[in-house]
PDB file of C-alpha atoms in Angstrom:
ATOM      1  CA  UNK W  25      21.341 -20.702 -55.345  1.00 45.00           C
ATOM      2  CA  UNK W  26      19.210 -21.756 -52.175  1.00 67.00           C
ATOM      3  CA  UNK W  27      19.479 -19.282 -49.269  1.00 77.00           C
ATOM      4  CA  UNK W  28      21.009 -20.448 -45.882  1.00 90.00           C
ATOM      5  CA  UNK W  29      18.274 -21.267 -43.456  1.00 92.00           C
ATOM      6  CA  UNK W  30      18.690 -19.220 -40.213  1.00 96.00           C
ATOM      7  CA  UNK W  31      15.543 -20.309 -38.213  1.00 98.00           C
ATOM      8  CA  UNK W  32      13.412 -23.362 -38.321  1.00 98.00           C
ATOM      9  CA  UNK W  33      10.026 -22.864 -36.768  1.00 99.00           C
ATOM     10  CA  UNK W  34       8.731 -26.224 -35.471  1.00 99.00           C
ATOM     11  CA  UNK W  35       5.038 -26.983 -34.695  1.00 98.00           C
ATOM     12  CA  UNK W  36       3.488 -30.219 -33.905  1.00 97.00           C
ATOM     13  CA  UNK W  37      -0.103 -31.105 -34.004  1.00 96.00           C
ATOM     14  CA  UNK W  38      -2.520 -33.993 -33.467  1.00 94.00           C
ATOM     15  CA  UNK W  39      -6.180 -33.832 -34.299  1.00 94.00           C
ATOM     16  CA  UNK W  40      -6.860 -30.181 -33.993  1.00 94.00           C
ATOM     17  CA  UNK W  41      -7.448 -29.003 -37.567  1.00 95.00           C
ATOM     18  CA  UNK W  42      -9.452 -26.039 -36.933  1.00 94.00           C
ATOM     19  CA  UNK W  43      -7.237 -24.638 -33.920  1.00 94.00           C
ATOM     20  CA  UNK W  44      -4.187 -25.299 -36.260  1.00 96.00           C
ATOM     21  CA  UNK W  45      -5.848 -23.496 -39.324  1.00 96.00           C
ATOM     22  CA  UNK W  46      -6.265 -20.448 -36.809  1.00 96.00           C
ATOM     23  CA  UNK W  47      -2.412 -20.649 -35.948  1.00 97.00           C
ATOM     24  CA  UNK W  48      -1.351 -20.972 -39.573  1.00 97.00           C
ATOM     25  CA  UNK W  49      -3.666 -17.976 -40.462  1.00 96.00           C
ATOM     26  CA  UNK W  50      -1.912 -16.001 -37.724  1.00 96.00           C
ATOM     27  CA  UNK W  51       1.539 -17.288 -38.617  1.00 98.00           C
ATOM     28  CA  UNK W  52       1.226 -16.078 -42.293  1.00 97.00           C
ATOM     29  CA  UNK W  53      -0.060 -12.673 -41.267  1.00 96.00           C
ATOM     30  CA  UNK W  54       3.315 -11.775 -39.894  1.00 97.00           C
ATOM     31  CA  UNK W  55       5.244  -8.733 -41.256  1.00 95.00           C
ATOM     32  CA  UNK W  56       7.482  -9.452 -44.119  1.00 94.00           C
ATOM     33  CA  UNK W  57       8.728 -12.565 -46.026  1.00 95.00           C
ATOM     34  CA  UNK W  58      11.127 -15.172 -44.761  1.00 96.00           C
ATOM     35  CA  UNK W  59      13.136 -16.946 -47.531  1.00 95.00           C
ATOM     36  CA  UNK W  60      15.934 -17.456 -44.798  1.00 96.00           C
ATOM     37  CA  UNK W  61      13.583 -19.408 -42.569  1.00 97.00           C
ATOM     38  CA  UNK W  62      11.473 -22.761 -42.730  1.00 97.00           C
ATOM     39  CA  UNK W  63       8.333 -23.819 -40.955  1.00 98.00           C
ATOM     40  CA  UNK W  64       8.224 -27.655 -40.138  1.00 98.00           C
ATOM     41  CA  UNK W  65       4.986 -29.129 -39.466  1.00 98.00           C
ATOM     42  CA  UNK W  66       4.829 -32.453 -37.797  1.00 98.00           C
ATOM     43  CA  UNK W  67       1.459 -34.149 -37.973  1.00 97.00           C
ATOM     44  CA  UNK W  68       1.647 -36.588 -35.036  1.00 95.00           C
ATOM     45  CA  UNK W  69      -0.830 -39.135 -36.667  1.00 93.00           C
ATOM     46  CA  UNK W  70      -3.797 -37.011 -36.984  1.00 94.00           C
ATOM     47  CA  UNK W  71      -7.050 -38.542 -38.206  1.00 94.00           C
ATOM     48  CA  UNK W  72      -9.092 -35.360 -39.030  1.00 95.00           C
ATOM     49  CA  UNK W  73      -8.378 -32.724 -41.648  1.00 95.00           C
ATOM     50  CA  UNK W  74      -5.064 -31.632 -40.429  1.00 96.00           C
ATOM     51  CA  UNK W  75      -3.236 -32.819 -43.707  1.00 96.00           C
ATOM     52  CA  UNK W  76      -5.675 -30.880 -45.876  1.00 95.00           C
ATOM     53  CA  UNK W  77      -5.141 -27.720 -43.851  1.00 95.00           C
ATOM     54  CA  UNK W  78      -1.358 -28.074 -44.356  1.00 94.00           C
ATOM     55  CA  UNK W  79      -1.652 -28.468 -48.073  1.00 94.00           C
ATOM     56  CA  UNK W  80      -3.390 -24.848 -48.288  1.00 93.00           C
ATOM     57  CA  UNK W  81      -0.055 -23.566 -47.185  1.00 93.00           C
ATOM     58  CA  UNK W  82       2.858 -25.839 -48.593  1.00 88.00           C
ATOM     59  CA  UNK W  83       3.156 -23.749 -51.886  1.00 87.00           C
ATOM     60  CA  UNK W  84       3.005 -20.320 -50.092  1.00 91.00           C
ATOM     61  CA  UNK W  85       5.804 -17.641 -51.066  1.00 89.00           C
ATOM     62  CA  UNK W  86       6.277 -16.376 -47.656  1.00 94.00           C
ATOM     63  CA  UNK W  87       8.347 -19.184 -46.060  1.00 96.00           C
ATOM     64  CA  UNK W  88       9.658 -22.680 -46.761  1.00 94.00           C
ATOM     65  CA  UNK W  89       7.292 -25.279 -45.418  1.00 96.00           C
ATOM     66  CA  UNK W  90       7.992 -28.872 -44.676  1.00 96.00           C
ATOM     67  CA  UNK W  91       5.210 -31.279 -43.778  1.00 97.00           C
ATOM     68  CA  UNK W  92       6.393 -34.429 -41.875  1.00 98.00           C
ATOM     69  CA  UNK W  93       4.165 -37.353 -40.544  1.00 97.00           C
ATOM     70  CA  UNK W  94       5.148 -39.030 -37.144  1.00 97.00           C
ATOM     71  CA  UNK W  95       3.101 -42.290 -36.648  1.00 95.00           C
ATOM     72  CA  UNK W  96       4.548 -42.881 -32.991  1.00 93.00           C
ATOM     73  CA  UNK W  97       2.115 -41.025 -30.885  1.00 90.00           C
ATOM     74  CA  UNK W  98       3.718 -38.540 -28.504  1.00 91.00           C
ATOM     75  CA  UNK W  99       4.870 -34.882 -28.416  1.00 94.00           C
ATOM     76  CA  UNK W 100       8.646 -35.822 -27.875  1.00 94.00           C
ATOM     77  CA  UNK W 101       8.466 -38.217 -30.731  1.00 95.00           C
ATOM     78  CA  UNK W 102       7.130 -35.446 -32.998  1.00 97.00           C
ATOM     79  CA  UNK W 103       9.662 -32.753 -31.925  1.00 98.00           C
ATOM     80  CA  UNK W 104      12.586 -35.019 -32.259  1.00 98.00           C
ATOM     81  CA  UNK W 105      11.622 -35.997 -35.833  1.00 98.00           C
ATOM     82  CA  UNK W 106      11.485 -32.173 -36.629  1.00 99.00           C
ATOM     83  CA  UNK W 107      14.963 -31.559 -34.959  1.00 99.00           C
ATOM     84  CA  UNK W 108      16.420 -34.274 -37.101  1.00 98.00           C
ATOM     85  CA  UNK W 109      15.039 -32.627 -40.261  1.00 98.00           C
ATOM     86  CA  UNK W 110      15.693 -29.014 -39.390  1.00 98.00           C
ATOM     87  CA  UNK W 111      18.201 -26.932 -41.600  1.00 97.00           C
ATOM     88  CA  UNK W 112      18.268 -23.808 -39.304  1.00 97.00           C
ATOM     89  CA  UNK W 113      20.950 -22.827 -36.605  1.00 97.00           C
ATOM     90  CA  UNK W 114      18.142 -21.527 -34.490  1.00 98.00           C
ATOM     91  CA  UNK W 115      15.053 -23.871 -33.832  1.00 99.00           C
ATOM     92  CA  UNK W 116      12.052 -22.268 -32.568  1.00 99.00           C
ATOM     93  CA  UNK W 117       9.206 -24.440 -30.852  1.00 98.00           C
ATOM     94  CA  UNK W 118       5.818 -23.189 -30.745  1.00 98.00           C
ATOM     95  CA  UNK W 119       2.248 -24.847 -30.016  1.00 96.00           C
ATOM     96  CA  UNK W 120      -0.549 -25.344 -32.528  1.00 96.00           C
ATOM     97  CA  UNK W 121      -3.063 -23.362 -30.546  1.00 94.00           C
ATOM     98  CA  UNK W 122      -1.444 -20.038 -30.499  1.00 97.00           C
ATOM     99  CA  UNK W 123      -1.553 -16.854 -32.456  1.00 97.00           C
ATOM    100  CA  UNK W 124       1.784 -15.154 -32.972  1.00 98.00           C
ATOM    101  CA  UNK W 125       2.730 -11.513 -32.584  1.00 97.00           C
ATOM    102  CA  UNK W 126       2.998  -9.723 -36.143  1.00 97.00           C
ATOM    103  CA  UNK W 127       6.738  -9.372 -35.346  1.00 98.00           C
ATOM    104  CA  UNK W 128       7.405 -12.832 -33.681  1.00 98.00           C
ATOM    105  CA  UNK W 129       9.598 -14.301 -36.319  1.00 98.00           C
ATOM    106  CA  UNK W 130      11.506 -11.158 -37.108  1.00 98.00           C
ATOM    107  CA  UNK W 131      12.386 -11.222 -33.180  1.00 98.00           C
ATOM    108  CA  UNK W 132      13.377 -14.782 -33.291  1.00 98.00           C
ATOM    109  CA  UNK W 133      15.657 -14.096 -36.479  1.00 97.00           C
ATOM    110  CA  UNK W 134      17.644 -11.565 -34.384  1.00 96.00           C
ATOM    111  CA  UNK W 135      18.664 -14.437 -32.030  1.00 94.00           C
ATOM    112  CA  UNK W 136      20.828 -15.959 -35.043  1.00 90.00           C
ATOM    113  CA  UNK W 137      23.600 -13.579 -34.493  1.00 92.00           C
ATOM    114  CA  UNK W 138      23.051 -11.967 -31.104  1.00 96.00           C
ATOM    115  CA  UNK W 139      23.021 -12.997 -27.618  1.00 97.00           C
ATOM    116  CA  UNK W 140      25.691 -15.689 -28.603  1.00 97.00           C
ATOM    117  CA  UNK W 141      26.492 -16.786 -25.126  1.00 97.00           C
ATOM    118  CA  UNK W 142      22.977 -17.979 -24.693  1.00 98.00           C
ATOM    119  CA  UNK W 143      21.923 -21.523 -26.080  1.00 98.00           C
ATOM    120  CA  UNK W 144      18.292 -21.269 -25.023  1.00 98.00           C
ATOM    121  CA  UNK W 145      15.594 -18.531 -24.967  1.00 98.00           C
ATOM    122  CA  UNK W 146      11.958 -18.260 -23.651  1.00 98.00           C
ATOM    123  CA  UNK W 147       9.557 -15.886 -25.275  1.00 98.00           C
ATOM    124  CA  UNK W 148       6.714 -14.226 -23.528  1.00 98.00           C
ATOM    125  CA  UNK W 149       3.342 -16.160 -23.550  1.00 97.00           C
ATOM    126  CA  UNK W 150       0.143 -14.111 -22.925  1.00 97.00           C
ATOM    127  CA  UNK W 151      -3.086 -16.368 -22.296  1.00 95.00           C
ATOM    128  CA  UNK W 152      -6.186 -15.563 -24.469  1.00 94.00           C
ATOM    129  CA  UNK W 153      -9.031 -16.676 -22.197  1.00 93.00           C
ATOM    130  CA  UNK W 154     -12.024 -18.293 -23.929  1.00 91.00           C
ATOM    131  CA  UNK W 155     -13.994 -16.977 -21.059  1.00 87.00           C
ATOM    132  CA  UNK W 156     -12.754 -14.402 -18.515  1.00 86.00           C
ATOM    133  CA  UNK W 157      -9.760 -15.137 -16.412  1.00 87.00           C
ATOM    134  CA  UNK W 158     -11.201 -16.919 -13.126  1.00 85.00           C
ATOM    135  CA  UNK W 159     -11.043 -14.628 -10.174  1.00 84.00           C
ATOM    136  CA  UNK W 160      -9.285 -17.266  -8.325  1.00 84.00           C
ATOM    137  CA  UNK W 161      -6.311 -17.508 -10.607  1.00 86.00           C
ATOM    138  CA  UNK W 162      -3.174 -15.714  -9.420  1.00 85.00           C
ATOM    139  CA  UNK W 163       0.268 -15.732 -10.434  1.00 86.00           C
ATOM    140  CA  UNK W 164       1.458 -13.592  -7.506  1.00 83.00           C
ATOM    141  CA  UNK W 165       1.086 -13.577  -3.802  1.00 82.00           C
ATOM    142  CA  UNK W 166       1.315 -15.979  -1.051  1.00 84.00           C
ATOM    143  CA  UNK W 167      -0.743 -18.754  -2.862  1.00 84.00           C
ATOM    144  CA  UNK W 168       0.079 -18.603  -6.654  1.00 86.00           C
ATOM    145  CA  UNK W 169      -1.098 -21.158  -9.370  1.00 89.00           C
ATOM    146  CA  UNK W 170       1.825 -22.051 -11.535  1.00 88.00           C
ATOM    147  CA  UNK W 171       1.784 -20.049 -14.819  1.00 90.00           C
ATOM    148  CA  UNK W 172       2.656 -22.936 -17.015  1.00 90.00           C
ATOM    149  CA  UNK W 173      -0.695 -24.586 -16.488  1.00 90.00           C
ATOM    150  CA  UNK W 174      -2.633 -22.403 -18.953  1.00 90.00           C
ATOM    151  CA  UNK W 175       0.194 -21.722 -20.290  1.00 91.00           C
ATOM    152  CA  UNK W 176       1.236 -18.282 -19.395  1.00 93.00           C
ATOM    153  CA  UNK W 177       4.990 -17.146 -19.250  1.00 95.00           C
ATOM    154  CA  UNK W 178       4.891 -13.493 -18.653  1.00 94.00           C
ATOM    155  CA  UNK W 179       7.641 -11.923 -16.425  1.00 93.00           C
ATOM    156  CA  UNK W 180       7.539  -8.338 -17.907  1.00 94.00           C
ATOM    157  CA  UNK W 181       9.167  -6.750 -20.860  1.00 96.00           C
ATOM    158  CA  UNK W 182      12.770  -6.641 -19.774  1.00 96.00           C
ATOM    159  CA  UNK W 183      15.228  -9.128 -21.427  1.00 97.00           C
ATOM    160  CA  UNK W 184      16.885 -11.132 -18.626  1.00 96.00           C
ATOM    161  CA  UNK W 185      18.637 -14.482 -17.653  1.00 97.00           C
ATOM    162  CA  UNK W 186      16.736 -17.295 -16.087  1.00 96.00           C
ATOM    163  CA  UNK W 187      15.967 -18.110 -13.336  1.00 92.00           C
ATOM    164  CA  UNK W 188      13.356 -15.437 -12.963  1.00 89.00           C
ATOM    165  CA  UNK W 189      11.834 -15.663  -9.494  1.00 79.00           C
ATOM    166  CA  UNK W 190      10.585 -19.164  -9.234  1.00 77.00           C
ATOM    167  CA  UNK W 191      10.846 -19.898 -12.887  1.00 84.00           C
ATOM    168  CA  UNK W 192      13.944 -21.753 -13.920  1.00 87.00           C
ATOM    169  CA  UNK W 193      13.501 -22.305 -17.520  1.00 92.00           C
ATOM    170  CA  UNK W 194      11.688 -21.438 -20.806  1.00 95.00           C
ATOM    171  CA  UNK W 195       8.392 -23.679 -21.503  1.00 94.00           C
ATOM    172  CA  UNK W 196       7.531 -25.557 -24.522  1.00 93.00           C
ATOM    173  CA  UNK W 197       4.782 -23.285 -26.148  1.00 95.00           C
ATOM    174  CA  UNK W 198       7.194 -20.655 -27.223  1.00 98.00           C
ATOM    175  CA  UNK W 199      10.997 -21.860 -26.613  1.00 98.00           C
ATOM    176  CA  UNK W 200      14.032 -21.370 -28.865  1.00 98.00           C
ATOM    177  CA  UNK W 201      17.373 -23.302 -28.994  1.00 99.00           C
ATOM    178  CA  UNK W 202      20.630 -23.117 -30.803  1.00 98.00           C
ATOM    179  CA  UNK W 203      20.721 -26.287 -32.956  1.00 98.00           C
ATOM    180  CA  UNK W 204      24.130 -27.370 -31.464  1.00 98.00           C
ATOM    181  CA  UNK W 205      22.538 -28.348 -28.098  1.00 98.00           C
ATOM    182  CA  UNK W 206      20.622 -31.193 -29.736  1.00 98.00           C
ATOM    183  CA  UNK W 207      23.750 -32.328 -31.382  1.00 97.00           C
ATOM    184  CA  UNK W 208      25.824 -32.045 -28.206  1.00 98.00           C
ATOM    185  CA  UNK W 209      23.280 -33.096 -25.554  1.00 98.00           C
ATOM    186  CA  UNK W 210      20.694 -35.449 -27.404  1.00 98.00           C
ATOM    187  CA  UNK W 211      17.132 -34.952 -27.884  1.00 98.00           C
ATOM    188  CA  UNK W 212      13.810 -34.671 -25.844  1.00 96.00           C
ATOM    189  CA  UNK W 213      13.290 -37.719 -23.695  1.00 93.00           C
ATOM    190  CA  UNK W 214      10.446 -39.928 -25.239  1.00 91.00           C
ATOM    191  CA  UNK W 215       9.255 -41.108 -21.970  1.00 88.00           C
ATOM    192  CA  UNK W 216       8.076 -37.697 -20.990  1.00 89.00           C
ATOM    193  CA  UNK W 217       5.598 -35.210 -22.692  1.00 84.00           C
ATOM    194  CA  UNK W 218       1.972 -35.627 -23.857  1.00 82.00           C
ATOM    195  CA  UNK W 219       1.295 -39.235 -24.783  1.00 71.00           C
ATOM    196  CA  UNK W 220       4.960 -39.984 -24.151  1.00 44.00           C
ATOM    197  CA  UNK W 221       4.293 -42.690 -21.386  1.00 44.00           C
ATOM    198  CA  UNK W 222       1.632 -45.188 -20.396  1.00 47.00           C
ATOM    199  CA  UNK W 223       1.821 -43.940 -16.859  1.00 49.00           C
ATOM    200  CA  UNK W 224      -1.025 -41.360 -16.560  1.00 54.00           C
ATOM    201  CA  UNK W 225       0.760 -39.699 -13.602  1.00 53.00           C
ATOM    202  CA  UNK W 226       3.198 -38.319 -16.297  1.00 64.00           C
ATOM    203  CA  UNK W 227       2.609 -36.553 -19.584  1.00 73.00           C
ATOM    204  CA  UNK W 228       4.569 -33.273 -19.035  1.00 80.00           C
ATOM    205  CA  UNK W 229       8.025 -31.815 -18.554  1.00 89.00           C
ATOM    206  CA  UNK W 230       9.939 -33.074 -21.788  1.00 92.00           C
ATOM    207  CA  UNK W 231      10.678 -29.382 -22.335  1.00 94.00           C
ATOM    208  CA  UNK W 232      11.808 -28.736 -18.528  1.00 93.00           C
ATOM    209  CA  UNK W 233      13.981 -31.936 -18.668  1.00 94.00           C
ATOM    210  CA  UNK W 234      15.791 -30.785 -21.740  1.00 96.00           C
ATOM    211  CA  UNK W 235      16.427 -27.345 -20.548  1.00 96.00           C
ATOM    212  CA  UNK W 236      17.645 -28.441 -17.085  1.00 94.00           C
ATOM    213  CA  UNK W 237      19.802 -30.995 -18.832  1.00 95.00           C
ATOM    214  CA  UNK W 238      21.697 -28.406 -20.876  1.00 97.00           C
ATOM    215  CA  UNK W 239      21.752 -25.858 -17.968  1.00 95.00           C
ATOM    216  CA  UNK W 240      23.451 -28.482 -15.784  1.00 94.00           C
ATOM    217  CA  UNK W 241      26.261 -28.771 -18.626  1.00 96.00           C
ATOM    218  CA  UNK W 242      26.861 -25.047 -18.200  1.00 97.00           C
ATOM    219  CA  UNK W 243      24.713 -23.653 -20.895  1.00 98.00           C
ATOM    220  CA  UNK W 244      22.756 -20.489 -20.228  1.00 97.00           C
ATOM    221  CA  UNK W 245      19.065 -19.562 -20.927  1.00 98.00           C
ATOM    222  CA  UNK W 246      17.554 -15.967 -21.533  1.00 98.00           C
ATOM    223  CA  UNK W 247      14.004 -14.759 -21.261  1.00 98.00           C
ATOM    224  CA  UNK W 248      13.393 -12.921 -24.443  1.00 98.00           C
ATOM    225  CA  UNK W 249       9.773 -11.107 -24.426  1.00 98.00           C
ATOM    226  CA  UNK W 250      10.256  -9.432 -27.838  1.00 98.00           C
ATOM    227  CA  UNK W 251       9.248 -12.836 -29.180  1.00 98.00           C
ATOM    228  CA  UNK W 252       5.527 -12.749 -27.770  1.00 98.00           C
ATOM    229  CA  UNK W 253       2.826 -15.175 -28.608  1.00 98.00           C
ATOM    230  CA  UNK W 254      -0.892 -15.395 -27.521  1.00 98.00           C
ATOM    231  CA  UNK W 255      -2.100 -18.906 -26.213  1.00 96.00           C
ATOM    232  CA  UNK W 256      -5.705 -19.903 -26.379  1.00 94.00           C
ATOM    233  CA  UNK W 257      -7.040 -21.100 -23.181  1.00 94.00           C
ATOM    234  CA  UNK W 258     -10.497 -23.010 -23.545  1.00 92.00           C
ATOM    235  CA  UNK W 259     -12.964 -22.691 -20.688  1.00 91.00           C
ATOM    236  CA  UNK W 260     -12.320 -26.360 -19.452  1.00 89.00           C
ATOM    237  CA  UNK W 261      -8.426 -25.548 -19.235  1.00 90.00           C
ATOM    238  CA  UNK W 262      -9.263 -22.934 -16.738  1.00 88.00           C
ATOM    239  CA  UNK W 263     -11.515 -25.302 -14.506  1.00 91.00           C
ATOM    240  CA  UNK W 264     -10.444 -26.352 -11.192  1.00 92.00           C
ATOM    241  CA  UNK W 265     -10.555 -29.985 -12.234  1.00 93.00           C
ATOM    242  CA  UNK W 266      -8.229 -29.578 -15.107  1.00 92.00           C
ATOM    243  CA  UNK W 267      -5.832 -27.720 -12.784  1.00 94.00           C
ATOM    244  CA  UNK W 268      -5.650 -30.492 -10.391  1.00 94.00           C
ATOM    245  CA  UNK W 269      -5.263 -33.029 -12.944  1.00 93.00           C
ATOM    246  CA  UNK W 270      -2.107 -30.977 -14.421  1.00 94.00           C
ATOM    247  CA  UNK W 271      -0.529 -30.828 -10.988  1.00 94.00           C
ATOM    248  CA  UNK W 272      -0.980 -34.463 -10.576  1.00 94.00           C
ATOM    249  CA  UNK W 273       0.828 -35.010 -13.775  1.00 92.00           C
ATOM    250  CA  UNK W 274       3.386 -32.493 -12.994  1.00 93.00           C
ATOM    251  CA  UNK W 275       4.212 -34.279  -9.795  1.00 92.00           C
ATOM    252  CA  UNK W 276       4.688 -37.584 -11.709  1.00 90.00           C
ATOM    253  CA  UNK W 277       6.557 -36.073 -14.514  1.00 91.00           C
ATOM    254  CA  UNK W 278       9.142 -34.332 -12.164  1.00 90.00           C
ATOM    255  CA  UNK W 279       9.561 -37.398 -10.236  1.00 90.00           C
ATOM    256  CA  UNK W 280      10.407 -39.434 -13.296  1.00 89.00           C
ATOM    257  CA  UNK W 281      13.023 -36.761 -14.496  1.00 89.00           C
ATOM    258  CA  UNK W 282      14.709 -37.411 -10.950  1.00 84.00           C
ATOM    259  CA  UNK W 283      14.647 -41.181 -10.779  1.00 76.00           C
ATOM    260  CA  UNK W 284      18.427 -41.589 -11.447  1.00 68.00           C
ATOM    261  CA  UNK W 285      19.083 -39.458  -8.409  1.00 64.00           C
ATOM    262  CA  UNK W 286      16.253 -41.170  -6.172  1.00 69.00           C
ATOM    263  CA  UNK W 287      17.547 -44.535  -7.132  1.00 70.00           C
ATOM    264  CA  UNK W 288      20.977 -43.743  -5.689  1.00 68.00           C
ATOM    265  CA  UNK W 289      19.506 -42.704  -2.283  1.00 70.00           C
ATOM    266  CA  UNK W 290      19.069 -45.107   0.440  1.00 76.00           C
ATOM    267  CA  UNK W 291      15.668 -44.136   1.336  1.00 79.00           C
ATOM    268  CA  UNK W 292      13.127 -46.012   3.651  1.00 79.00           C
ATOM    269  CA  UNK W 293      10.476 -47.008   1.112  1.00 80.00           C
ATOM    270  CA  UNK W 294       6.930 -48.497   0.848  1.00 81.00           C
ATOM    271  CA  UNK W 295       5.853 -49.944  -2.273  1.00 78.00           C
ATOM    272  CA  UNK W 296       9.011 -48.164  -3.802  1.00 80.00           C
ATOM    273  CA  UNK W 297       7.972 -44.751  -2.523  1.00 85.00           C
ATOM    274  CA  UNK W 298      10.203 -43.006  -0.063  1.00 84.00           C
ATOM    275  CA  UNK W 299       8.382 -42.492   3.377  1.00 84.00           C
ATOM    276  CA  UNK W 300       9.215 -38.722   2.987  1.00 86.00           C
ATOM    277  CA  UNK W 301       6.813 -38.464   0.022  1.00 85.00           C
ATOM    278  CA  UNK W 302       3.832 -39.780   2.118  1.00 87.00           C
ATOM    279  CA  UNK W 303       4.827 -37.412   5.036  1.00 88.00           C
ATOM    280  CA  UNK W 304       4.811 -34.419   2.510  1.00 88.00           C
ATOM    281  CA  UNK W 305       1.110 -35.321   2.074  1.00 88.00           C
ATOM    282  CA  UNK W 306       0.195 -34.498   5.817  1.00 87.00           C
ATOM    283  CA  UNK W 307       0.539 -30.669   5.824  1.00 85.00           C
ATOM    284  CA  UNK W 308      -1.727 -30.225   2.807  1.00 85.00           C
ATOM    285  CA  UNK W 309      -4.103 -32.713   3.931  1.00 86.00           C
ATOM    286  CA  UNK W 310      -4.342 -30.946   7.308  1.00 85.00           C
ATOM    287  CA  UNK W 311      -4.850 -27.436   5.727  1.00 82.00           C
ATOM    288  CA  UNK W 312      -7.358 -28.823   3.332  1.00 80.00           C
ATOM    289  CA  UNK W 313      -9.465 -29.713   6.329  1.00 80.00           C
ATOM    290  CA  UNK W 314      -8.889 -27.066   8.804  1.00 77.00           C
ATOM    291  CA  UNK W 315      -8.065 -23.724   6.551  1.00 77.00           C
ATOM    292  CA  UNK W 316     -10.840 -21.316   6.375  1.00 76.00           C
ATOM    293  CA  UNK W 317      -9.010 -19.435   3.679  1.00 80.00           C
ATOM    294  CA  UNK W 318     -10.295 -20.762   0.355  1.00 83.00           C
ATOM    295  CA  UNK W 319      -7.231 -19.428  -1.715  1.00 85.00           C
ATOM    296  CA  UNK W 320      -4.965 -21.144   0.685  1.00 87.00           C
ATOM    297  CA  UNK W 321      -7.005 -24.198   0.865  1.00 88.00           C
ATOM    298  CA  UNK W 322      -6.887 -24.609  -3.021  1.00 90.00           C
ATOM    299  CA  UNK W 323      -3.092 -23.859  -3.181  1.00 90.00           C
ATOM    300  CA  UNK W 324      -2.606 -26.755  -0.814  1.00 90.00           C
ATOM    301  CA  UNK W 325      -5.009 -28.955  -2.687  1.00 92.00           C
ATOM    302  CA  UNK W 326      -2.947 -28.515  -5.722  1.00 93.00           C
ATOM    303  CA  UNK W 327       0.121 -29.435  -3.974  1.00 92.00           C
ATOM    304  CA  UNK W 328      -1.559 -32.514  -2.552  1.00 93.00           C
ATOM    305  CA  UNK W 329      -2.452 -33.670  -6.173  1.00 93.00           C
ATOM    306  CA  UNK W 330       1.190 -32.974  -7.101  1.00 93.00           C
ATOM    307  CA  UNK W 331       2.468 -35.333  -4.320  1.00 93.00           C
ATOM    308  CA  UNK W 332      -0.146 -37.949  -5.294  1.00 93.00           C
ATOM    309  CA  UNK W 333       1.238 -37.798  -8.982  1.00 92.00           C
ATOM    310  CA  UNK W 334       4.897 -38.035  -7.636  1.00 90.00           C
ATOM    311  CA  UNK W 335       3.728 -41.271  -5.544  1.00 90.00           C
ATOM    312  CA  UNK W 336       2.032 -42.835  -8.302  1.00 89.00           C
ATOM    313  CA  UNK W 337       5.081 -42.433 -10.479  1.00 89.00           C
ATOM    314  CA  UNK W 338       7.407 -43.714  -7.626  1.00 88.00           C
ATOM    315  CA  UNK W 339       5.108 -46.952  -7.387  1.00 85.00           C
ATOM    316  CA  UNK W 340       4.928 -47.320 -11.311  1.00 83.00           C
ATOM    317  CA  UNK W 341       8.668 -47.168 -11.515  1.00 79.00           C
ATOM    318  CA  UNK W 342       9.068 -49.734  -8.779  1.00 75.00           C
ATOM    319  CA  UNK W 343       6.900 -52.085 -10.085  1.00 76.00           C
ATOM    320  CA  UNK W 344       8.404 -51.939 -13.754  1.00 75.00           C
ATOM    321  CA  UNK W 345      11.749 -52.128 -12.053  1.00 68.00           C
ATOM    322  CA  UNK W 346      10.797 -55.409 -10.245  1.00 56.00           C
ATOM    323  CA  UNK W 347       9.510 -56.853 -13.632  1.00 56.00           C
ATOM    324  CA  UNK W 348      12.718 -56.013 -15.365  1.00 49.00           C
ATOM    325  CA  UNK W 349      14.658 -57.785 -12.664  1.00 47.00           C
TER     326      UNK W 349
END
């Protein structure tokens, strides 16, 4: 008799065979066996040795493994395919370039029959820097960098309800949902997420949009640090160039999420962009030129790039709307 599946662990990967192998080695080194869980691997059209790496683990006795292949390029496509094939009541999403704590899945399993008033959970994410953490990176103080850029998601060791400080929701590298939320509220938006859009100002926030959607319907989310992972941060990801580009895509992605709201508002617009978006460029541009504080200057430079991404998405949306009409 087959055992009921409590947890489906979902990992999507694309052309990162070696990093993915490191993840699998970490995952299969966890304490205990998991006959009541499954690992769903979605290969998002990889052209490297990813499938060969997966085959090494398909016949293991520790946990049931499902290998799926998604030809549509995009993280949201891959995650949605996994959700549709998941057997568990709890779905745990994790990145392909992380190492899991030895008790991670045991901690996730506890959610199958506890904290039942919560529909979503965010585990702790600790960055593993390839090089040392840059001195100019700070998550606290007057001029912080958003933790998600690396990503990091560390708000201490106390279990507590979101929002926490300025963080409203779990993030994709270590997020957990009860399956019913997908059945009730739909799937990840496929016009968001990595490779989820042709507009280069987007490429993030499919996880954010989904959590905001269910929270807006009255569901609740819990920060759950016992489920901790360690996220690899290559040197290029901690460069100022990468972070500026990330903020640009963040601005575009957040704007795309809110188009239904923006389209209803009678804003004065230029090339589809509300004039207030251009006005929001003035302060960071001024401080970029005249501030003598390098930390403050970089903070406003990131905000400037975020607004540029937002303006790019407004214009992209406007032009495509014009074509449709």
